mmCIF file of C-alpha atoms in Angstrom:
data_model
loop_
_atom_site.group_PDB
_atom_site.id
_atom_site.type_symbol
_atom_site.label_atom_id
_atom_site.label_comp_id
_atom_site.label_asym_id
_atom_site.label_seq_id
_atom_site.Cartn_x
_atom_site.Cartn_y
_atom_site.Cartn_z
ATOM 1 C CA MET T 446 -11.416 12.348 -16.415
ATOM 2 C CA LEU T 447 -12.546 8.703 -16.625
ATOM 3 C CA ASN T 448 -14.287 8.721 -13.262
ATOM 4 C CA GLN T 449 -16.351 11.738 -14.264
ATOM 5 C CA GLU T 450 -16.979 10.727 -17.845
ATOM 6 C CA SER T 451 -20.490 10.704 -19.248
ATOM 7 C CA LEU T 452 -22.254 8.615 -21.861
ATOM 8 C CA GLU T 453 -22.371 11.668 -24.078
ATOM 9 C CA SER T 454 -18.615 12.285 -23.970
ATOM 10 C CA ARG T 455 -17.893 8.671 -24.917
ATOM 11 C CA ALA T 456 -20.571 8.567 -27.607
ATOM 12 C CA LYS T 457 -19.262 11.737 -29.238
ATOM 13 C CA ALA T 458 -15.724 10.366 -29.278
ATOM 14 C CA ASN T 459 -17.005 7.162 -30.943
ATOM 15 C CA THR T 460 -19.270 8.659 -33.605
ATOM 16 C CA HIS T 461 -16.904 7.312 -36.266
ATOM 17 C CA LEU T 462 -17.752 3.747 -35.170
ATOM 18 C CA ARG T 463 -21.462 4.341 -35.548
ATOM 19 C CA ARG T 464 -20.986 5.900 -38.991
ATOM 20 C CA MET T 465 -18.568 3.300 -40.292
ATOM 21 C CA PHE T 466 -20.226 0.116 -39.021
ATOM 22 C CA GLU T 467 -23.841 1.209 -38.447
ATOM 23 C CA ILE T 468 -23.726 -0.009 -34.853
ATOM 24 C CA ASP T 469 -25.341 1.268 -31.689
ATOM 25 C CA ASN T 470 -24.037 -0.184 -28.447
ATOM 26 C CA ALA T 471 -22.778 0.943 -25.037
ATOM 27 C CA PHE T 472 -19.841 2.702 -26.708
ATOM 28 C CA THR T 473 -21.958 4.832 -29.052
ATOM 29 C CA THR T 474 -25.276 5.491 -27.309
ATOM 30 C CA THR T 475 -26.391 8.415 -25.169
ATOM 31 C CA ASP T 476 -29.464 6.480 -24.023
ATOM 32 C CA LEU T 477 -28.780 5.451 -20.412
ATOM 33 C CA THR T 478 -31.548 2.822 -20.376
ATOM 34 C CA TYR T 479 -30.321 1.171 -23.568
ATOM 35 C CA LYS T 480 -26.716 1.323 -22.351
ATOM 36 C CA GLN T 481 -27.663 -0.509 -19.156
ATOM 37 C CA GLN T 482 -29.669 -3.112 -21.086
ATOM 38 C CA PHE T 483 -26.699 -3.691 -23.399
ATOM 39 C CA VAL T 484 -24.254 -4.088 -20.481
ATOM 40 C CA ASP T 485 -26.642 -6.408 -18.623
ATOM 41 C CA ASN T 486 -26.948 -8.555 -21.763
ATOM 42 C CA VAL T 487 -23.160 -8.722 -22.119
ATOM 43 C CA LYS T 488 -22.775 -9.711 -18.463
ATOM 44 C CA HIS T 489 -25.363 -12.458 -18.985
ATOM 45 C CA LEU T 490 -23.500 -13.770 -22.046
ATOM 46 C CA LEU T 491 -20.214 -13.745 -20.128
ATOM 47 C CA ARG T 492 -21.556 -15.848 -17.266
ATOM 48 C CA THR T 493 -20.334 -19.388 -17.687
ATOM 49 C CA ASP T 494 -19.331 -22.408 -15.647
ATOM 50 C CA GLU T 495 -16.268 -24.586 -16.042
ATOM 51 C CA SER T 496 -17.877 -26.586 -18.868
ATOM 52 C CA GLY T 497 -18.431 -23.305 -20.720
ATOM 53 C CA TRP T 498 -14.733 -22.484 -20.563
ATOM 54 C CA HIS T 499 -13.932 -25.971 -21.871
ATOM 55 C CA THR T 500 -16.306 -25.303 -24.779
ATOM 56 C CA PHE T 501 -14.559 -22.007 -25.415
ATOM 57 C CA ALA T 502 -11.167 -23.764 -25.550
ATOM 58 C CA ASP T 503 -12.594 -26.463 -27.861
ATOM 59 C CA THR T 504 -13.948 -23.762 -30.187
ATOM 60 C CA ALA T 505 -10.519 -22.120 -30.345
ATOM 61 C CA GLN T 506 -8.919 -25.488 -31.115
ATOM 62 C CA VAL T 507 -11.396 -26.167 -33.931
ATOM 63 C CA ALA T 508 -10.672 -22.703 -35.332
ATOM 64 C CA PHE T 509 -6.916 -23.388 -35.243
ATOM 65 C CA ASP T 510 -7.300 -26.690 -37.081
ATOM 66 C CA GLY T 511 -9.789 -25.228 -39.552
ATOM 67 C CA THR T 512 -7.534 -22.293 -40.382
ATOM 68 C CA LEU T 513 -4.672 -24.626 -41.255
ATOM 69 C CA GLU T 514 -6.996 -26.767 -43.380
ATOM 70 C CA LEU T 515 -8.079 -23.656 -45.274
ATOM 71 C CA SER T 516 -4.524 -22.318 -45.452
ATOM 72 C CA PRO T 517 -4.394 -22.360 -49.298
ATOM 73 C CA ASP T 518 -7.012 -19.572 -49.220
ATOM 74 C CA ILE T 519 -4.848 -17.271 -47.074
ATOM 75 C CA VAL T 520 -1.354 -17.930 -48.435
ATOM 76 C CA ILE T 521 0.386 -14.594 -49.088
ATOM 77 C CA TYR T 522 3.903 -15.846 -49.730
ATOM 78 C CA GLU T 523 4.999 -19.089 -51.340
ATOM 79 C CA ASN T 524 3.520 -21.855 -49.184
ATOM 80 C CA LYS T 525 3.455 -19.549 -46.151
ATOM 81 C CA ILE T 526 0.560 -17.999 -44.239
ATOM 82 C CA PRO T 527 0.493 -14.991 -41.892
ATOM 83 C CA LEU T 528 0.554 -15.606 -38.160
ATOM 84 C CA VAL T 529 -1.850 -12.664 -37.829
ATOM 85 C CA SER T 530 -4.474 -14.453 -39.963
ATOM 86 C CA LEU T 531 -4.248 -17.560 -37.791
ATOM 87 C CA VAL T 532 -4.563 -15.540 -34.574
ATOM 88 C CA GLN T 533 -7.473 -13.467 -35.881
ATOM 89 C CA SER T 534 -9.359 -16.598 -36.949
ATOM 90 C CA VAL T 535 -8.923 -18.264 -33.552
ATOM 91 C CA VAL T 536 -9.899 -15.078 -31.678
ATOM 92 C CA PHE T 537 -12.911 -14.363 -33.911
ATOM 93 C CA HIS T 538 -14.389 -17.825 -33.423
ATOM 94 C CA GLY T 539 -13.702 -17.725 -29.701
ATOM 95 C CA ALA T 540 -15.276 -14.283 -29.296
ATOM 96 C CA SER T 541 -18.281 -15.304 -31.386
ATOM 97 C CA GLN T 542 -18.777 -18.414 -29.253
ATOM 98 C CA THR T 543 -18.978 -16.168 -26.190
ATOM 99 C CA VAL T 544 -21.165 -13.284 -27.373
ATOM 100 C CA LEU T 545 -23.165 -14.911 -30.196
ATOM 101 C CA PRO T 546 -23.470 -18.599 -29.261
ATOM 102 C CA ASP T 547 -26.799 -19.077 -31.068
ATOM 103 C CA LEU T 548 -25.488 -17.618 -34.313
ATOM 104 C CA LEU T 549 -22.253 -19.598 -34.103
ATOM 105 C CA SER T 550 -24.191 -22.847 -33.718
ATOM 106 C CA ASP T 551 -25.769 -22.068 -37.094
ATOM 107 C CA LYS T 552 -22.757 -21.277 -39.256
ATOM 108 C CA GLU T 553 -24.827 -20.458 -42.344
ATOM 109 C CA LYS T 554 -26.945 -17.972 -40.369
ATOM 110 C CA LEU T 555 -23.841 -16.315 -38.908
ATOM 111 C CA GLU T 556 -22.226 -15.968 -42.314
ATOM 112 C CA THR T 557 -25.461 -14.536 -43.765
ATOM 113 C CA GLU T 558 -25.796 -11.960 -40.992
ATOM 114 C CA LEU T 559 -22.180 -10.875 -41.277
ATOM 115 C CA ARG T 560 -22.386 -10.755 -45.065
ATOM 116 C CA HIS T 561 -25.298 -8.321 -44.771
ATOM 117 C CA VAL T 562 -23.298 -6.203 -42.383
ATOM 118 C CA ILE T 563 -19.987 -6.166 -44.247
ATOM 119 C CA LYS T 564 -21.240 -6.197 -47.860
ATOM 120 C CA ASP T 565 -21.669 -2.447 -48.170
ATOM 121 C CA MET T 566 -20.476 -0.276 -45.294
ATOM 122 C CA ASP T 567 -21.803 2.849 -47.002
ATOM 123 C CA ASN T 568 -25.317 1.540 -47.546
ATOM 124 C CA MET T 569 -26.512 -0.558 -44.622
ATOM 125 C CA LYS T 570 -29.911 0.957 -43.889
ATOM 126 C CA HIS T 571 -31.482 -2.522 -43.927
ATOM 127 C CA VAL T 572 -29.529 -3.430 -40.777
ATOM 128 C CA SER T 573 -30.895 -1.881 -37.596
ATOM 129 C CA PRO T 574 -27.930 -0.504 -35.608
ATOM 130 C CA ARG T 575 -29.195 -2.017 -32.359
ATOM 131 C CA ILE T 576 -29.478 -5.573 -33.728
ATOM 132 C CA ASN T 577 -26.303 -5.438 -35.807
ATOM 133 C CA PRO T 578 -24.193 -8.482 -34.761
ATOM 134 C CA LEU T 579 -21.097 -6.284 -34.922
ATOM 135 C CA ASN T 580 -22.344 -4.558 -31.757
ATOM 136 C CA LEU T 581 -21.069 -7.563 -29.826
ATOM 137 C CA ILE T 582 -18.369 -8.949 -32.125
ATOM 138 C CA LEU T 583 -16.376 -5.746 -32.639
ATOM 139 C CA PRO T 584 -15.754 -4.905 -28.969
ATOM 140 C CA SER T 585 -14.767 -8.464 -28.017
ATOM 141 C CA TYR T 586 -12.733 -9.328 -31.115
ATOM 142 C CA GLU T 587 -11.024 -5.968 -31.579
ATOM 143 C CA ALA T 588 -10.220 -5.649 -27.893
ATOM 144 C CA ILE T 589 -8.198 -8.843 -27.619
ATOM 145 C CA TRP T 590 -6.728 -10.122 -30.898
ATOM 146 C CA GLY T 591 -3.727 -7.776 -30.742
ATOM 147 C CA VAL T 592 -3.002 -8.770 -27.137
ATOM 148 C CA VAL T 593 -3.308 -12.467 -27.991
ATOM 149 C CA LEU T 594 -0.925 -12.071 -30.950
ATOM 150 C CA ARG T 595 1.747 -10.282 -28.939
ATOM 151 C CA LEU T 596 1.478 -12.625 -25.981
ATOM 152 C CA ALA T 597 1.958 -15.621 -28.286
ATOM 153 C CA ILE T 598 5.026 -13.943 -29.792
ATOM 154 C CA GLU T 599 6.459 -13.075 -26.366
ATOM 155 C CA VAL T 600 5.996 -16.569 -24.987
ATOM 156 C CA LEU T 601 7.093 -18.546 -28.067
ATOM 157 C CA TYR T 602 9.314 -16.453 -30.275
ATOM 158 C CA ARG T 603 11.461 -14.298 -27.995
ATOM 159 C CA SER T 604 14.429 -15.657 -26.074
ATOM 160 C CA HIS T 605 13.277 -15.121 -22.487
ATOM 161 C CA PRO T 606 14.916 -17.175 -19.721
ATOM 162 C CA GLN T 607 11.421 -18.068 -18.449
ATOM 163 C CA SER T 608 9.845 -18.931 -21.822
ATOM 164 C CA ALA T 609 9.625 -22.668 -21.077
ATOM 165 C CA VAL T 610 7.892 -22.010 -17.743
ATOM 166 C CA TRP T 611 5.363 -19.657 -19.366
ATOM 167 C CA GLN T 612 4.631 -22.157 -22.131
ATOM 168 C CA GLU T 613 4.072 -25.043 -19.726
ATOM 169 C CA THR T 614 1.864 -22.873 -17.515
ATOM 170 C CA LEU T 615 -0.375 -21.905 -20.438
ATOM 171 C CA ILE T 616 -0.520 -25.401 -21.928
ATOM 172 C CA THR T 617 -1.452 -26.989 -18.584
ATOM 173 C CA PHE T 618 -4.125 -24.339 -18.013
ATOM 174 C CA VAL T 619 -5.811 -24.759 -21.390
ATOM 175 C CA GLN T 620 -6.313 -28.470 -20.723
ATOM 176 C CA SER T 621 -8.637 -27.600 -17.827
ATOM 177 C CA PRO T 622 -9.497 -23.892 -17.970
ATOM 178 C CA SER T 623 -11.435 -22.269 -15.145
ATOM 179 C CA PRO T 624 -11.269 -19.133 -12.995
ATOM 180 C CA ALA T 625 -9.509 -21.183 -10.295
ATOM 181 C CA SER T 626 -6.813 -22.638 -12.586
ATOM 182 C CA PHE T 627 -6.329 -19.192 -14.142
ATOM 183 C CA LYS T 628 -5.166 -17.848 -10.791
ATOM 184 C CA SER T 629 -3.314 -20.881 -9.415
ATOM 185 C CA SER T 630 0.169 -22.086 -10.260
ATOM 186 C CA SER T 631 0.780 -25.244 -12.262
ATOM 187 C CA SER T 632 4.309 -24.388 -13.365
ATOM 188 C CA GLY T 633 7.515 -26.179 -12.543
ATOM 189 C CA ASP T 634 8.674 -23.300 -10.373
ATOM 190 C CA GLY T 635 5.481 -23.490 -8.304
ATOM 191 C CA ARG T 636 4.781 -19.766 -8.677
ATOM 192 C CA MET T 637 3.896 -18.711 -12.223
ATOM 193 C CA THR T 638 0.216 -18.284 -13.118
ATOM 194 C CA VAL T 639 -1.686 -17.615 -16.315
ATOM 195 C CA LYS T 640 -3.179 -14.554 -14.643
ATOM 196 C CA ALA T 641 0.301 -13.070 -14.202
ATOM 197 C CA ILE T 642 1.195 -13.773 -17.846
ATOM 198 C CA VAL T 643 -2.047 -12.229 -19.123
ATOM 199 C CA ASN T 644 -1.793 -9.189 -16.831
ATOM 200 C CA GLU T 645 1.696 -8.494 -18.098
ATOM 201 C CA GLY T 646 0.499 -8.797 -21.683
ATOM 202 C CA LEU T 647 -2.338 -6.368 -20.971
ATOM 203 C CA ARG T 648 0.103 -3.975 -19.327
ATOM 204 C CA LEU T 649 2.604 -3.823 -22.187
ATOM 205 C CA TYR T 650 0.062 -4.283 -24.992
ATOM 206 C CA PRO T 651 -3.243 -2.758 -23.806
ATOM 207 C CA PRO T 652 -6.270 -3.244 -26.094
ATOM 208 C CA THR T 653 -6.736 0.530 -26.154
ATOM 209 C CA ARG T 654 -3.607 2.681 -26.155
ATOM 210 C CA ARG T 655 -5.547 5.877 -25.479
ATOM 211 C CA ILE T 656 -9.092 6.459 -24.259
ATOM 212 C CA TYR T 657 -10.614 9.447 -26.025
ATOM 213 C CA ARG T 658 -13.452 11.642 -24.869
ATOM 214 C CA ARG T 659 -14.977 14.812 -26.228
ATOM 215 C CA HIS T 660 -14.179 17.964 -24.300
ATOM 216 C CA PRO T 661 -17.213 18.845 -22.136
ATOM 217 C CA PHE T 662 -17.288 22.443 -23.422
ATOM 218 C CA ARG T 663 -15.648 22.222 -26.856
ATOM 219 C CA ASP T 664 -17.107 19.699 -29.321
ATOM 220 C CA ASP T 665 -14.159 20.261 -31.658
ATOM 221 C CA TRP T 666 -11.664 19.147 -28.956
ATOM 222 C CA LYS T 667 -10.795 15.658 -27.739
ATOM 223 C CA ILE T 668 -9.082 14.772 -24.479
ATOM 224 C CA ALA T 669 -7.362 11.457 -23.859
ATOM 225 C CA ALA T 670 -6.055 9.183 -21.120
ATOM 226 C CA ASP T 671 -2.702 7.832 -22.329
ATOM 227 C CA VAL T 672 -2.987 4.211 -21.204
ATOM 228 C CA GLU T 673 0.182 3.126 -23.019
ATOM 229 C CA HIS T 674 2.252 5.740 -21.172
ATOM 230 C CA LEU T 675 0.740 4.862 -17.785
ATOM 231 C CA HIS T 676 1.408 1.166 -18.339
ATOM 232 C CA ARG T 677 5.075 1.754 -19.188
ATOM 233 C CA ASP T 678 5.955 4.574 -16.799
ATOM 234 C CA PRO T 679 9.169 3.683 -14.890
ATOM 235 C CA ASP T 680 8.034 5.856 -11.975
ATOM 236 C CA ILE T 681 5.105 3.465 -11.526
ATOM 237 C CA TRP T 682 6.423 0.088 -12.674
ATOM 238 C CA GLY T 683 10.150 0.416 -12.017
ATOM 239 C CA ASN T 684 13.218 0.651 -14.225
ATOM 240 C CA ASP T 685 12.243 -2.557 -16.026
ATOM 241 C CA ALA T 686 8.842 -1.161 -17.054
ATOM 242 C CA ALA T 687 9.575 -1.868 -20.730
ATOM 243 C CA VAL T 688 10.414 -5.525 -20.046
ATOM 244 C CA PHE T 689 7.886 -8.359 -20.385
ATOM 245 C CA LYS T 690 8.037 -9.734 -16.844
ATOM 246 C CA PRO T 691 5.000 -11.703 -15.588
ATOM 247 C CA SER T 692 6.697 -12.367 -12.257
ATOM 248 C CA ARG T 693 6.075 -8.739 -11.266
ATOM 249 C CA TRP T 694 2.433 -9.771 -10.649
ATOM 250 C CA LEU T 695 3.164 -12.706 -8.344
ATOM 251 C CA GLY T 696 2.505 -12.581 -4.626
ATOM 252 C CA SER T 697 -0.605 -12.431 -2.453
ATOM 253 C CA ASP T 698 -0.424 -8.638 -2.411
ATOM 254 C CA GLY T 699 0.132 -8.300 -6.166
ATOM 255 C CA GLY T 700 3.908 -8.414 -5.966
ATOM 256 C CA GLU T 701 5.936 -5.637 -7.536
ATOM 257 C CA ALA T 702 2.915 -4.590 -9.590
ATOM 258 C CA ARG T 703 0.786 -3.587 -6.583
ATOM 259 C CA LYS T 704 1.890 0.055 -6.706
ATOM 260 C CA GLY T 705 0.660 0.237 -10.310
ATOM 261 C CA PHE T 706 -2.870 -1.066 -9.683
ATOM 262 C CA ASP T 707 -4.471 2.388 -9.966
ATOM 263 C CA ALA T 708 -2.629 2.990 -13.245
ATOM 264 C CA PHE T 709 -3.573 -0.401 -14.729
ATOM 265 C CA MET T 710 -6.567 0.132 -17.017
ATOM 266 C CA PRO T 711 -6.399 -2.176 -20.067
ATOM 267 C CA PHE T 712 -10.207 -2.352 -20.247
ATOM 268 C CA GLY T 713 -10.911 1.231 -19.274
ATOM 269 C CA TYR T 714 -11.608 2.780 -15.908
ATOM 270 C CA GLY T 715 -14.518 4.075 -13.909
ATOM 271 C CA PRO T 716 -18.255 3.613 -14.466
ATOM 272 C CA LEU T 717 -17.958 2.971 -18.215
ATOM 273 C CA ALA T 718 -15.195 0.348 -18.030
ATOM 274 C CA CYS T 719 -15.624 -2.940 -19.896
ATOM 275 C CA PRO T 720 -17.859 -5.423 -17.985
ATOM 276 C CA ALA T 721 -15.446 -8.260 -18.914
ATOM 277 C CA ARG T 722 -12.446 -6.621 -17.246
ATOM 278 C CA HIS T 723 -12.412 -8.516 -13.947
ATOM 279 C CA GLU T 724 -12.563 -12.130 -15.085
ATOM 280 C CA SER T 725 -14.049 -13.081 -18.462
ATOM 281 C CA GLY T 726 -11.820 -10.882 -20.640
ATOM 282 C CA PRO T 727 -8.493 -11.992 -19.113
ATOM 283 C CA LEU T 728 -9.694 -15.628 -18.999
ATOM 284 C CA MET T 729 -10.566 -15.550 -22.696
ATOM 285 C CA ILE T 730 -7.130 -14.155 -23.509
ATOM 286 C CA GLY T 731 -5.426 -16.837 -21.420
ATOM 287 C CA ILE T 732 -7.311 -19.650 -23.151
ATOM 288 C CA LEU T 733 -6.726 -18.276 -26.655
ATOM 289 C CA VAL T 734 -2.998 -17.793 -26.038
ATOM 290 C CA GLY T 735 -2.814 -21.245 -24.462
ATOM 291 C CA VAL T 736 -4.406 -22.897 -27.509
ATOM 292 C CA LEU T 737 -2.030 -21.061 -29.845
ATOM 293 C CA VAL T 738 1.076 -21.823 -27.790
ATOM 294 C CA LYS T 739 0.139 -25.489 -27.407
ATOM 295 C CA ASN T 740 -0.424 -26.052 -31.121
ATOM 296 C CA LEU T 741 2.384 -23.889 -32.461
ATOM 297 C CA ARG T 742 4.847 -25.611 -30.143
ATOM 298 C CA GLU T 743 3.576 -29.136 -30.844
ATOM 299 C CA LYS T 744 3.779 -28.560 -34.586
ATOM 300 C CA GLU T 745 7.206 -26.897 -34.186
ATOM 301 C CA ILE T 746 6.016 -23.919 -36.199
ATOM 302 C CA GLN T 747 8.639 -21.211 -36.639
ATOM 303 C CA VAL T 748 7.912 -17.750 -37.971
ATOM 304 C CA THR T 749 9.779 -15.644 -40.511
ATOM 305 C CA ALA T 750 9.593 -11.874 -40.975
ATOM 306 C CA MET T 751 9.017 -11.049 -44.645
ATOM 307 C CA ASN T 752 9.513 -7.300 -44.134
ATOM 308 C CA LYS T 753 11.291 -4.941 -41.769
ATOM 309 C CA GLN T 754 8.211 -3.922 -39.782
ATOM 310 C CA SER T 755 7.492 -7.556 -38.931
ATOM 311 C CA ARG T 756 10.867 -8.318 -37.389
ATOM 312 C CA ILE T 757 10.715 -9.287 -33.734
ATOM 313 C CA ALA T 758 12.937 -6.966 -31.712
ATOM 314 C CA LYS T 759 15.279 -8.588 -29.203
ATOM 315 C CA ARG T 760 14.799 -6.234 -26.256
ATOM 316 C CA GLU T 761 12.278 -3.413 -26.576
ATOM 317 C CA PRO T 762 8.527 -4.043 -26.345
ATOM 318 C CA LEU T 763 6.764 -5.367 -29.435
ATOM 319 C CA ARG T 764 5.288 -2.700 -31.680
ATOM 320 C CA LEU T 765 1.609 -1.886 -31.201
ATOM 321 C CA GLY T 766 0.664 -0.847 -34.730
ATOM 322 C CA ARG T 767 -2.189 -2.805 -36.281
ATOM 323 C CA GLU T 768 -0.064 -3.803 -39.285
ATOM 324 C CA SER T 769 3.202 -4.226 -37.359
ATOM 325 C CA TYR T 770 3.415 -8.025 -37.732
ATOM 326 C CA SER T 771 1.352 -8.575 -40.863
ATOM 327 C CA GLY T 772 4.461 -9.949 -42.603
ATOM 328 C CA LEU T 773 5.226 -12.516 -39.913
ATOM 329 C CA VAL T 774 4.580 -15.834 -41.651
ATOM 330 C CA PHE T 775 5.050 -19.558 -41.111
ATOM 331 C CA GLN T 776 5.417 -22.622 -43.296
ATOM 332 C CA ILE T 777 2.276 -24.730 -43.623
ATOM 333 C CA PRO T 778 2.854 -27.897 -41.559
ATOM 334 C CA MET T 779 3.439 -30.991 -43.697
ATOM 335 C CA SER T 780 0.619 -32.864 -41.932
ATOM 336 C CA VAL T 781 -1.925 -30.406 -43.373
ATOM 337 C CA ASP T 782 -3.178 -31.428 -46.833
#
């Protein structure tokens, strides 16, 4: 289905995005020329050298510090703030640095543009869909914040035997992030890599659980590729398919995970797959998780579930619902005024 998909089938399945946000990008257009221009622009924005990845990590760090400084504005329980709010802030600033660097350098301009976009979702005729900043922000931000959240929880707040190794691997990486250090081992065991950790996060917690397309002959029907099922199928990944296990990706041939390569599609599959899937997307996730893990561990921040749906299960995979961990909160560190 995904290899034979057309722009029209994807655009029809995403008409709700165009209506709701007044956007027009590669996910919503049927114009092949515009789609290619959009993808080429994204690829250009994603090209960066090692100094660019350092800037990305610095931006995430500034966002972390700034969120804690502004914590009185996002307190939902007595002197506690949601982990989700912290993660979303860090991811939003990181994604904006990548896809809208000029706007981010002018904070007032960015806030003005976004205010125009978000002010009235039902009456946004003054914003041209093709120049709407959400065209770039939504795909990057929405695609990764949930993965970043769950990876941070897995690495820091679940009792895995390898948690310390994963934490050290991520923290070392974020001090000097690059495509090379993403793939190489810096852990105490001499094997673990950030790439393996991120791949396992993308497997268990894919950005898109199902990829929908309109039926080619029935506009009132939708067909879907069940990515979540493929990524957790024991016939593909083994009896421990539901276990967070980065080591399955280790080895020059892909390790245990090699037989699942064709079923691994966190960023889509085929000609319309995300242009960031091979390097930039996973690298961004690794840096963002590394910044979170480094700071949350250094500040000894512990989380508390304020409701049942936010409790962290001991064994089964973390829940994928958008609101699943909205009640997971932490105490504001004493060092923050």
